[in-house]
Coordinates of C-alpha atoms in Angstrom, one line a residue:
M1 CA 0.0 0.6 0.0
S2 CA 1.2 3.2 -1.5
T3 CA 0.6 6.8 -0.8
F4 CA -0.1 9.1 -3.5
T5 CA -2.3 11.4 -6.2
I6 CA -4.9 11.0 -9.0
R7 CA -7.2 13.0 -10.6
V8 CA -9.3 10.8 -13.8
T9 CA -10.7 11.8 -17.1
S10 CA -13.5 10.6 -19.1
S11 CA -13.7 10.4 -23.2
A12 CA -17.2 11.0 -22.9
T13 CA -15.8 14.8 -21.3
N14 CA -14.6 17.7 -22.7
T15 CA -10.9 17.9 -21.1
A16 CA -12.7 20.9 -18.3
G17 CA -15.3 17.5 -17.2
T18 CA -17.9 20.7 -17.4
A19 CA -20.5 19.4 -19.8
Y20 CA -20.5 16.2 -22.2
G21 CA -18.0 17.1 -25.0
Q22 CA -16.1 13.5 -26.9
Q23 CA -12.9 13.9 -25.6
P24 CA -10.3 11.6 -26.8
D25 CA -9.6 8.4 -24.7
L26 CA -6.2 8.9 -23.1
G27 CA -5.5 5.1 -23.3
A28 CA -7.2 1.6 -24.3
P29 CA -11.2 2.5 -23.9
S30 CA -12.0 1.9 -20.0
F31 CA -14.7 3.5 -18.8
F32 CA -11.9 6.4 -17.0
D33 CA -8.2 7.1 -18.1
L34 CA -6.5 8.2 -14.2
Y35 CA -3.6 10.3 -13.4
I36 CA -1.0 9.3 -10.7
T37 CA 1.4 11.4 -9.9
N38 CA 3.5 11.4 -7.0
S39 CA 3.8 8.0 -6.1
S40 CA 7.3 6.6 -4.8
D41 CA 5.5 2.8 -5.4
P42 CA 7.2 1.0 -8.1
A43 CA 4.8 -1.1 -8.3
L44 CA 2.9 1.9 -8.8
P45 CA 5.3 4.6 -11.0
N46 CA 3.0 8.2 -12.0
G47 CA 1.5 7.3 -15.4
V48 CA -2.0 7.0 -17.5
Y49 CA -3.7 3.7 -16.4
D50 CA -7.0 2.6 -17.6
A51 CA -9.7 2.3 -14.7
Y52 CA -12.9 0.9 -13.8
C53 CA -15.1 1.9 -11.3
L54 CA -16.3 0.0 -8.5
N55 CA -19.1 1.8 -7.0
P56 CA -21.6 3.1 -9.4
M57 CA -23.3 5.2 -6.0
Q58 CA -20.5 6.5 -5.6
T59 CA -19.0 9.5 -7.0
I60 CA -15.8 10.5 -8.9
L61 CA -15.3 14.4 -10.1
V62 CA -13.6 14.4 -13.3
S63 CA -10.2 16.8 -14.1
P64 CA -9.5 18.9 -12.2
S65 CA -10.2 17.5 -9.3
S66 CA -7.3 16.0 -8.4
Y67 CA -7.8 13.0 -4.8
G68 CA -5.3 11.7 -2.3
A69 CA -5.4 8.0 -2.8
Q70 CA -4.0 4.4 -1.2
N71 CA -4.4 1.3 -4.0
Y72 CA -4.2 -2.1 -2.9
A73 CA -3.4 -5.4 -4.5
G74 CA -6.3 -5.9 -6.7
N75 CA -6.2 -10.4 -6.1
T76 CA -7.2 -10.7 -2.8
P77 CA -10.7 -10.1 -1.1
T78 CA -9.6 -8.5 1.8
S79 CA -8.2 -5.4 -0.8
F80 CA -11.2 -5.3 -1.2
V81 CA -12.9 -4.5 2.4
P82 CA -11.5 -0.7 2.7
I83 CA -14.4 1.1 0.1
G84 CA -17.3 -1.4 1.3
F85 CA -17.4 -4.2 -0.4
S86 CA -17.1 -6.6 2.7
S87 CA -18.9 -10.1 1.7
L88 CA -16.5 -9.8 -1.9
T89 CA -15.6 -13.6 -2.1
Q90 CA -12.4 -15.0 -4.1
T91 CA -14.3 -16.1 -7.1
Q92 CA -15.6 -13.3 -8.3
V93 CA -12.4 -11.4 -7.2
D94 CA -10.8 -14.1 -9.9
Q95 CA -13.4 -12.9 -12.6
L96 CA -13.2 -9.0 -12.3
N97 CA -9.3 -9.9 -12.4
W98 CA -9.9 -12.8 -15.8
I99 CA -11.9 -10.0 -17.5
L100 CA -9.9 -6.9 -17.1
S101 CA -6.6 -8.9 -18.4
Q102 CA -8.3 -10.4 -21.6
N103 CA -8.5 -6.4 -22.8
F104 CA -11.3 -7.5 -24.7
T105 CA -12.1 -3.3 -25.5
S106 CA -8.2 -3.4 -27.0
D107 CA -7.4 -6.4 -28.5
P108 CA -7.8 -6.8 -32.1
K109 CA -9.1 -10.7 -31.9
Y110 CA -12.6 -8.4 -30.8
G111 CA -12.6 -6.8 -33.5
G112 CA -14.7 -4.3 -31.2
Q113 CA -17.6 -6.6 -30.1
F114 CA -17.3 -5.4 -26.6
N115 CA -17.4 -1.7 -25.7
F116 CA -15.5 0.0 -22.7
G117 CA -19.3 0.7 -21.1
E118 CA -19.9 -2.8 -21.4
V119 CA -17.0 -4.4 -19.7
Q120 CA -18.1 -1.5 -17.2
L121 CA -21.2 -3.2 -17.2
A122 CA -19.6 -7.0 -16.0
I123 CA -17.4 -5.0 -13.0
W124 CA -20.6 -3.6 -11.6
K125 CA -22.6 -6.7 -11.4
I126 CA -19.9 -9.2 -10.7
V127 CA -19.9 -7.1 -7.6
G128 CA -22.8 -7.4 -6.5
F129 CA -25.5 -4.5 -7.9
T130 CA -28.2 -4.9 -9.8
D131 CA -29.6 -3.0 -13.4
A132 CA -32.3 -0.8 -11.8
Q133 CA -29.9 0.4 -8.8
I134 CA -27.1 0.8 -12.0
A135 CA -30.3 2.8 -13.9
A136 CA -31.0 4.4 -10.8
E137 CA -27.6 6.6 -11.0
G138 CA -28.6 8.4 -13.7
L139 CA -25.1 7.2 -15.2
D140 CA -25.9 6.3 -18.9
R141 CA -23.6 9.7 -20.8
F142 CA -20.6 8.0 -19.6
I143 CA -21.4 4.5 -19.9
N144 CA -22.1 5.2 -23.6
D145 CA -19.0 7.9 -24.0
N146 CA -21.6 10.2 -24.9
N147 CA -23.8 8.3 -27.0
R148 CA -20.3 6.3 -29.6
N149 CA -21.4 3.3 -27.9
I150 CA -23.8 0.4 -27.5
E151 CA -24.4 -1.8 -24.9
T152 CA -26.2 -4.8 -24.9
A153 CA -26.7 -6.6 -22.0
A154 CA -26.0 -10.0 -24.2
D155 CA -22.8 -9.3 -24.3
V156 CA -22.5 -8.0 -20.7
N157 CA -23.9 -11.1 -19.7
Y158 CA -21.7 -12.8 -21.9
L159 CA -18.7 -11.1 -19.6
I160 CA -19.7 -12.6 -16.6
S161 CA -20.6 -15.8 -17.6
S162 CA -17.3 -16.2 -19.0
S163 CA -15.8 -15.2 -17.0
L164 CA -16.9 -17.0 -14.2
T165 CA -16.2 -20.4 -16.7
A166 CA -12.7 -19.7 -17.0
V167 CA -12.0 -19.3 -13.2
N168 CA -14.3 -22.4 -12.0
S169 CA -11.9 -24.4 -15.1
G170 CA -8.8 -24.8 -13.4
H171 CA -6.6 -23.6 -16.4
G172 CA -4.9 -21.5 -14.8
V173 CA -6.6 -18.6 -16.9
L174 CA -5.4 -15.5 -13.8
P175 CA -2.5 -12.9 -14.1
T176 CA -0.4 -14.7 -10.9
D177 CA 0.9 -11.3 -10.6
A178 CA -0.3 -9.8 -6.9
F179 CA -0.6 -6.2 -8.2
F180 CA -1.3 -7.4 -11.9
S181 CA -4.6 -5.0 -10.9
T182 CA -4.8 -2.7 -7.9
I183 CA -6.9 -2.0 -5.7
I184 CA -7.3 2.6 -6.1
D185 CA -8.8 4.1 -3.1
P186 CA -9.5 7.6 -2.9
T187 CA -9.8 10.4 0.2
G188 CA -13.2 9.7 2.1
T189 CA -15.9 8.8 -0.1
V190 CA -14.9 9.0 -3.3
Q191 CA -15.2 6.3 -6.4
P192 CA -13.0 3.5 -5.6
L193 CA -11.4 2.2 -9.6
I194 CA -10.0 -1.1 -9.9
V195 CA -6.8 -0.5 -12.6
Q196 CA -5.5 -2.9 -15.2
L197 CA -1.2 -2.3 -14.4
Q198 CA 0.3 -4.6 -16.5
S199 CA -2.0 -5.5 -20.0
A200 CA 0.6 -8.6 -22.4
K201 CA -0.6 -11.7 -23.6
L202 CA 1.3 -14.3 -24.6
G203 CA -0.4 -17.2 -25.9
N204 CA -1.6 -20.0 -28.9
Y205 CA -2.2 -23.1 -29.5
V206 CA -1.0 -26.8 -28.6
W207 CA -1.9 -29.3 -32.0
F208 CA -1.3 -32.7 -33.1
D209 CA 0.6 -33.0 -36.2
T210 CA -0.6 -35.8 -37.9
N211 CA 1.5 -35.4 -40.7
A212 CA 5.2 -34.6 -39.0
N213 CA 5.0 -31.2 -41.5
G214 CA 6.0 -28.9 -38.1
L215 CA 3.0 -26.5 -39.4
Q216 CA -0.7 -26.5 -38.5
D217 CA -2.7 -28.1 -41.4
S218 CA -6.5 -26.9 -41.9
S219 CA -7.2 -31.3 -41.0
E220 CA -5.0 -31.3 -37.9
V221 CA -7.0 -30.7 -34.8
G222 CA -6.0 -28.9 -30.2
V223 CA -4.7 -31.4 -28.1
D224 CA -6.5 -30.7 -24.4
N225 CA -4.5 -30.8 -21.1
V226 CA -0.9 -30.2 -21.6
V227 CA 0.5 -28.6 -19.3
V228 CA 2.2 -25.2 -20.8
E229 CA 4.5 -23.0 -17.7
L230 CA 6.1 -19.8 -18.5
Y231 CA 9.4 -18.3 -17.5
N232 CA 10.7 -15.3 -17.0
K233 CA 14.4 -14.7 -18.3
N234 CA 15.6 -15.8 -15.4
G235 CA 14.9 -19.2 -15.4
I236 CA 12.1 -18.8 -12.9
L237 CA 9.0 -19.9 -13.5
V238 CA 6.7 -18.0 -13.4
A239 CA 2.5 -18.9 -14.0
S240 CA 1.6 -22.3 -15.8
T241 CA -1.4 -23.3 -17.9
V242 CA -3.5 -26.5 -18.6
T243 CA -4.3 -26.0 -22.8
G244 CA -8.4 -26.3 -23.3
D245 CA -11.1 -24.1 -24.8
D246 CA -10.2 -20.3 -25.6
F247 CA -12.7 -18.8 -22.9
S248 CA -13.0 -15.0 -24.7
T249 CA -14.2 -16.5 -27.1
A250 CA -18.7 -18.0 -27.6
A251 CA -16.6 -21.0 -29.9
I252 CA -15.6 -24.2 -28.3
E253 CA -11.9 -24.0 -29.6
H254 CA -9.4 -26.9 -28.6
G255 CA -5.4 -26.9 -27.4
F256 CA -5.8 -23.3 -26.8
Y257 CA -3.2 -21.6 -23.4
Q258 CA -3.1 -18.3 -22.3
F259 CA -0.8 -16.5 -20.4
A260 CA -2.6 -12.4 -19.8
G261 CA -1.9 -10.0 -17.8
L262 CA 1.8 -9.8 -17.9
K263 CA 5.1 -7.2 -17.4
A264 CA 6.9 -5.8 -20.5
G265 CA 9.9 -8.5 -20.6
D266 CA 11.3 -11.3 -21.5
Y267 CA 9.9 -14.7 -21.9
Q268 CA 10.0 -19.1 -22.8
V269 CA 7.6 -21.1 -22.6
K270 CA 7.9 -24.2 -22.4
F271 CA 5.3 -26.6 -23.2
I272 CA 5.4 -30.5 -21.4
A273 CA 4.6 -32.9 -23.3
P274 CA 1.7 -35.6 -22.6
T275 CA 2.7 -39.3 -22.0
G276 CA 3.2 -41.4 -25.2
A277 CA 4.2 -38.2 -27.3
L278 CA 6.7 -36.5 -28.6
F279 CA 7.3 -33.1 -30.4
T280 CA 7.6 -32.1 -34.1
T281 CA 9.5 -30.4 -35.5
Q282 CA 10.9 -26.8 -34.4
D283 CA 10.9 -23.8 -37.2
V284 CA 10.4 -25.4 -39.7
L285 CA 11.0 -23.3 -43.3
S286 CA 13.0 -21.5 -41.5
N287 CA 10.5 -19.6 -39.1
S288 CA 9.1 -17.7 -42.2
Q289 CA 5.6 -18.5 -41.4
D290 CA 6.1 -18.1 -37.2
A291 CA 2.1 -18.2 -36.7
V292 CA 2.0 -21.8 -37.7
D293 CA 5.2 -24.0 -37.0
S294 CA 6.0 -25.6 -34.0
D295 CA 8.2 -23.4 -32.2
A296 CA 8.3 -26.1 -29.2
N297 CA 12.4 -27.7 -28.9
A298 CA 11.7 -31.4 -29.7
I299 CA 14.4 -32.0 -27.0
T300 CA 13.7 -29.7 -24.1
G301 CA 9.7 -27.6 -25.4
F302 CA 11.4 -24.7 -24.6
S303 CA 10.5 -21.9 -27.1
H304 CA 12.8 -19.1 -28.0
L305 CA 12.5 -16.2 -25.8
V306 CA 10.2 -14.0 -26.4
T307 CA 10.0 -10.3 -25.7
L308 CA 7.1 -8.8 -24.8
A309 CA 6.4 -4.6 -24.8
S310 CA 3.9 -3.4 -22.8
G311 CA 0.1 -4.8 -24.1
Q312 CA 1.8 -6.4 -26.2
S313 CA -0.4 -9.8 -27.4
N314 CA 1.9 -12.1 -28.9
Q315 CA -0.6 -15.4 -30.6
T316 CA 2.6 -17.5 -32.2
I317 CA 3.8 -19.5 -29.8
D318 CA 2.9 -22.6 -31.0
A319 CA 3.9 -26.8 -30.2
G320 CA 3.0 -29.4 -32.7
L321 CA 2.6 -33.8 -31.3
V322 CA 3.7 -35.7 -33.2
N323 CA 2.6 -39.7 -31.8
P324 CA 6.4 -42.1 -31.5
G325 CA 7.0 -43.9 -33.0
T326 CA 8.9 -47.7 -33.1
I327 CA 11.9 -49.4 -34.3
S328 CA 12.3 -52.9 -33.3
G329 CA 13.9 -57.0 -34.7
R330 CA 15.3 -59.6 -33.8
V331 CA 19.6 -61.2 -34.4
L332 CA 18.7 -65.4 -34.8
E333 CA 20.7 -68.2 -35.8
D334 CA 20.0 -70.0 -39.2
I335 CA 20.4 -73.5 -37.8
D336 CA 19.6 -75.2 -41.1
H337 CA 21.9 -72.6 -43.5
N338 CA 19.1 -72.1 -45.2
G339 CA 19.1 -68.1 -45.5
T340 CA 16.9 -68.2 -42.9
G341 CA 16.8 -67.8 -39.0
D342 CA 16.0 -70.4 -36.7
T343 CA 17.2 -69.1 -33.7
P344 CA 17.2 -67.1 -31.3
I345 CA 20.7 -65.1 -30.2
A346 CA 20.7 -63.1 -26.4
G347 CA 23.0 -59.9 -25.6
V348 CA 23.8 -58.9 -29.4
T349 CA 24.6 -54.8 -29.3
I350 CA 22.2 -53.2 -31.6
T351 CA 22.8 -49.7 -32.4
L352 CA 20.7 -46.6 -34.1
Y353 CA 21.6 -43.9 -35.2
D354 CA 19.6 -41.0 -37.1
A355 CA 19.5 -39.1 -40.2
A356 CA 22.7 -36.4 -38.8
N357 CA 24.8 -40.6 -38.2
N358 CA 23.9 -39.7 -33.9
V359 CA 23.7 -42.2 -31.7
V360 CA 19.7 -42.2 -30.7
G361 CA 20.0 -45.0 -28.6
T362 CA 22.4 -48.6 -28.3
T363 CA 20.4 -51.8 -26.8
T364 CA 21.2 -55.4 -26.2
T365 CA 19.3 -58.5 -27.8
A366 CA 16.9 -60.3 -25.6
A367 CA 16.7 -63.8 -24.6
D368 CA 14.9 -64.2 -27.6
G369 CA 16.7 -61.9 -29.8
S370 CA 14.8 -59.3 -29.3
Y371 CA 15.5 -55.1 -29.6
S372 CA 13.5 -52.3 -30.0
F373 CA 14.1 -48.8 -29.6
T374 CA 10.3 -46.5 -28.7
N375 CA 9.4 -43.1 -28.1
L376 CA 10.6 -42.3 -31.4
P377 CA 10.0 -38.9 -33.5
T378 CA 9.7 -39.3 -37.6
G379 CA 12.7 -39.7 -39.3
N380 CA 15.7 -41.6 -41.1
Y381 CA 17.5 -43.8 -39.2
T382 CA 20.0 -46.4 -39.2
V383 CA 20.3 -49.7 -36.9
V384 CA 23.3 -51.7 -37.3
E385 CA 24.4 -54.4 -35.7
S386 CA 27.8 -55.1 -33.8
Q387 CA 28.8 -58.3 -34.8
P388 CA 28.7 -61.3 -32.5
A389 CA 31.3 -63.6 -31.8
G390 CA 31.8 -66.7 -32.8
F391 CA 29.3 -66.1 -35.4
V392 CA 29.8 -64.6 -39.7
T393 CA 26.3 -62.3 -41.1
V394 CA 24.8 -65.1 -43.0
S395 CA 22.3 -61.6 -44.0
D396 CA 20.3 -58.6 -42.8
T397 CA 16.1 -57.4 -43.1
Q398 CA 18.0 -55.6 -45.5
G399 CA 19.2 -57.9 -48.5
N400 CA 23.6 -57.0 -48.2
P401 CA 24.8 -59.4 -45.7
L402 CA 28.3 -57.9 -44.8
D403 CA 27.9 -54.2 -43.5
N404 CA 25.7 -55.2 -40.1
L405 CA 23.4 -52.9 -40.9
I406 CA 19.7 -51.5 -42.3
A407 CA 18.3 -48.4 -43.1
V408 CA 14.6 -47.3 -42.0
T409 CA 12.9 -44.7 -43.0
L410 CA 9.5 -43.7 -40.4
A411 CA 6.6 -42.5 -40.3
P412 CA 4.6 -40.5 -37.7
G413 CA 3.9 -42.7 -34.9
A414 CA 4.5 -45.5 -37.4
T415 CA 5.9 -49.0 -35.7
S416 CA 9.0 -50.7 -38.3
S417 CA 9.1 -53.4 -36.6
G418 CA 11.2 -57.8 -38.2
N419 CA 14.0 -55.3 -38.6
N420 CA 16.0 -58.7 -38.8
F421 CA 19.9 -59.9 -38.5
V422 CA 20.6 -63.6 -39.5
E423 CA 23.3 -65.5 -38.8
E424 CA 25.0 -68.7 -38.2
V425 CA 27.7 -70.6 -36.0
S426 CA 30.9 -70.3 -35.9
P427 CA 32.6 -69.3 -38.2
S428 CA 34.2 -73.0 -40.0
S429 CA 39.1 -74.4 -39.4
L430 CA 40.3 -76.7 -41.2
S431 CA 44.4 -78.0 -40.4
G432 CA 46.1 -80.4 -39.8
F433 CA 50.2 -81.2 -39.7
V434 CA 53.3 -81.3 -42.2
F435 CA 55.5 -84.1 -41.2
A436 CA 58.4 -86.6 -41.8
D437 CA 56.6 -89.7 -41.6
A438 CA 59.5 -91.9 -41.2
N439 CA 58.1 -95.3 -41.2
N440 CA 55.7 -94.1 -44.3
D441 CA 52.7 -95.5 -41.8
G442 CA 50.7 -92.7 -42.5
S443 CA 50.3 -92.1 -38.3
R444 CA 51.8 -89.3 -36.7
T445 CA 52.7 -90.5 -33.5
G446 CA 56.8 -90.7 -33.1
D447 CA 57.6 -88.8 -35.7
T448 CA 59.3 -84.7 -36.4
G449 CA 56.9 -82.1 -38.1
I450 CA 58.0 -79.9 -40.6
A451 CA 58.5 -76.4 -40.5
G452 CA 57.3 -73.5 -43.2
A453 CA 56.2 -76.3 -45.6
T454 CA 52.9 -74.3 -47.5
V455 CA 49.4 -75.4 -47.5
T456 CA 47.2 -73.3 -49.8
L457 CA 42.9 -73.8 -49.6
T458 CA 41.2 -72.7 -52.2
G459 CA 37.8 -73.6 -53.2
T460 CA 34.3 -71.4 -52.7
D461 CA 32.3 -70.4 -49.8
D462 CA 28.3 -70.1 -49.4
L463 CA 28.0 -66.7 -50.8
G464 CA 29.6 -68.2 -54.1
N465 CA 33.2 -65.4 -53.1
P466 CA 35.7 -68.0 -55.0
V467 CA 38.8 -68.7 -51.2
S468 CA 42.4 -68.4 -51.5
L469 CA 44.2 -69.0 -48.4
T470 CA 47.2 -69.6 -48.5
T471 CA 49.9 -70.6 -44.5
T472 CA 53.0 -71.9 -43.8
T473 CA 53.7 -75.3 -41.1
A474 CA 54.7 -73.7 -37.9
A475 CA 57.3 -75.5 -36.0
N476 CA 55.5 -78.6 -35.0
G477 CA 54.3 -79.0 -38.3
S478 CA 51.5 -77.5 -37.9
Y479 CA 49.2 -75.3 -39.9
S480 CA 45.8 -74.2 -39.7
F481 CA 42.5 -71.7 -41.8
N482 CA 40.7 -70.5 -39.3
T483 CA 37.9 -67.5 -39.8
L484 CA 36.4 -69.7 -42.4
R485 CA 32.4 -69.3 -43.8
P486 CA 30.2 -72.8 -45.1
G487 CA 31.9 -73.7 -48.8
T488 CA 33.9 -76.6 -50.3
Y489 CA 37.3 -76.5 -49.5
A490 CA 40.2 -78.2 -51.1
L491 CA 43.8 -78.5 -49.7
T492 CA 47.2 -78.7 -51.7
E493 CA 50.4 -78.9 -50.0
T494 CA 53.7 -77.7 -52.1
Q495 CA 55.8 -80.1 -51.9
P496 CA 58.7 -79.0 -49.2
A497 CA 62.3 -79.5 -50.1
G498 CA 64.6 -82.8 -50.0
Y499 CA 61.2 -85.2 -48.9
L500 CA 59.1 -87.2 -50.8
D501 CA 55.3 -87.4 -51.0
G502 CA 54.3 -90.1 -48.4
K503 CA 51.3 -90.7 -46.7
D504 CA 47.7 -87.8 -46.9
T505 CA 45.2 -87.7 -44.6
I506 CA 41.8 -87.2 -44.8
G507 CA 39.6 -84.9 -41.8
T508 CA 37.2 -86.3 -39.7
Q509 CA 34.8 -83.9 -41.0
G510 CA 35.4 -84.9 -44.6
G511 CA 36.4 -83.9 -48.1
V512 CA 38.5 -84.4 -51.1
S513 CA 42.3 -83.5 -51.4
A514 CA 43.0 -81.3 -54.6
N515 CA 47.1 -83.3 -54.5
D516 CA 47.9 -86.7 -54.2
N517 CA 51.9 -85.3 -53.2

């Protein structure tokens, strides 16, 4: 509470205040323009404000008359007690504040439907005055701005009923600042006033982006009950609301939200995606269609920083929602070598990359060989399998058996399943010895290995690829060819110098000796 000096003017009078003279309104339309001087309260600086009367049965003289005055926060019933409204409820007080915060008489949104006389009459009726009491005071020339406005009962009643619906909605529709509005109590038995101090607005729409193009298309609908938060430039939560109907209009809307009664300054809006939903692409087309694009960051839900001037209404901060998608598949072993997976392989690492080659997530296959990546936005992805130890790749769903990756294009809310990787059993190997068979019995028992002998493997694997490998025997005469794919192979020994060919032995898994030397 502070003490200061006030004087009022009305556009229904002349400047001297002695007759009805069509004086221009100095602010946004209201019943009075209130001039405050000699104020030391930073919450109520000197200046001109829009004011509405609270008691039609009391008088306040227009300029040049001035009054000493005090003020009280306009958001609590206790502030109305000193001015004679001891029985006013919190709901009635909230109705007054909601009506003021909508800027019914100045916001282009309403297309001039409401005039300040209608707002004034709604205020009087909300605080408890009857039509008969108001009419008895003979205030028509002030209310209709010297016959420039026509007040309709339908508009007045609409303001009253809409304010009650909005307040009872529980959607957080009221300004949070205690001094969004203030009660002005002039010295003496003089008309008390209610004054709106902050009039900026920020809001608009949350919708379901069916085609995930980041733009509001005509067939797409609003989403109700989405939590929306407002933060100041310092990251402090200012207010919270939920999407739903715009209670200030007669039509029933969906997905609408609004923060009203704001000071000039910088703000950020945060949208909180409902469970099972994601945000669509932010600022598509380089933000060239700001009125219909989505402003929510796909990860954080925050909009860009929005600067509001005093009294400005920014109705472009929107958010589009999409259903998340899923990519899934299995890793399977091809037991019967027919190119189709038969038995699950657990514990295989699967990595998902987005179109920019960033890792979206990593998982391992379950006991049934399955894997999945959920809550994915629309886009292009690549699923990559880390080759499991002891297996060789047979095929991937995409068709290339060698790269262990599958490309997936995910539509809005789609499930891409069956992205499978098929593996075969542990790689095969061929091994044996080259030795000096002293007694020429074909048995290595008791004989000495020949080191450095050359052995060559040739043939064709199961993918039709030609194979040609060469190795030399170790000190003990042993050799081996490892990590072989299934196929048909032959072994050839280059006859070691100083030795004659002895008896060659076929391996226990079968095969044909390619050369008898």
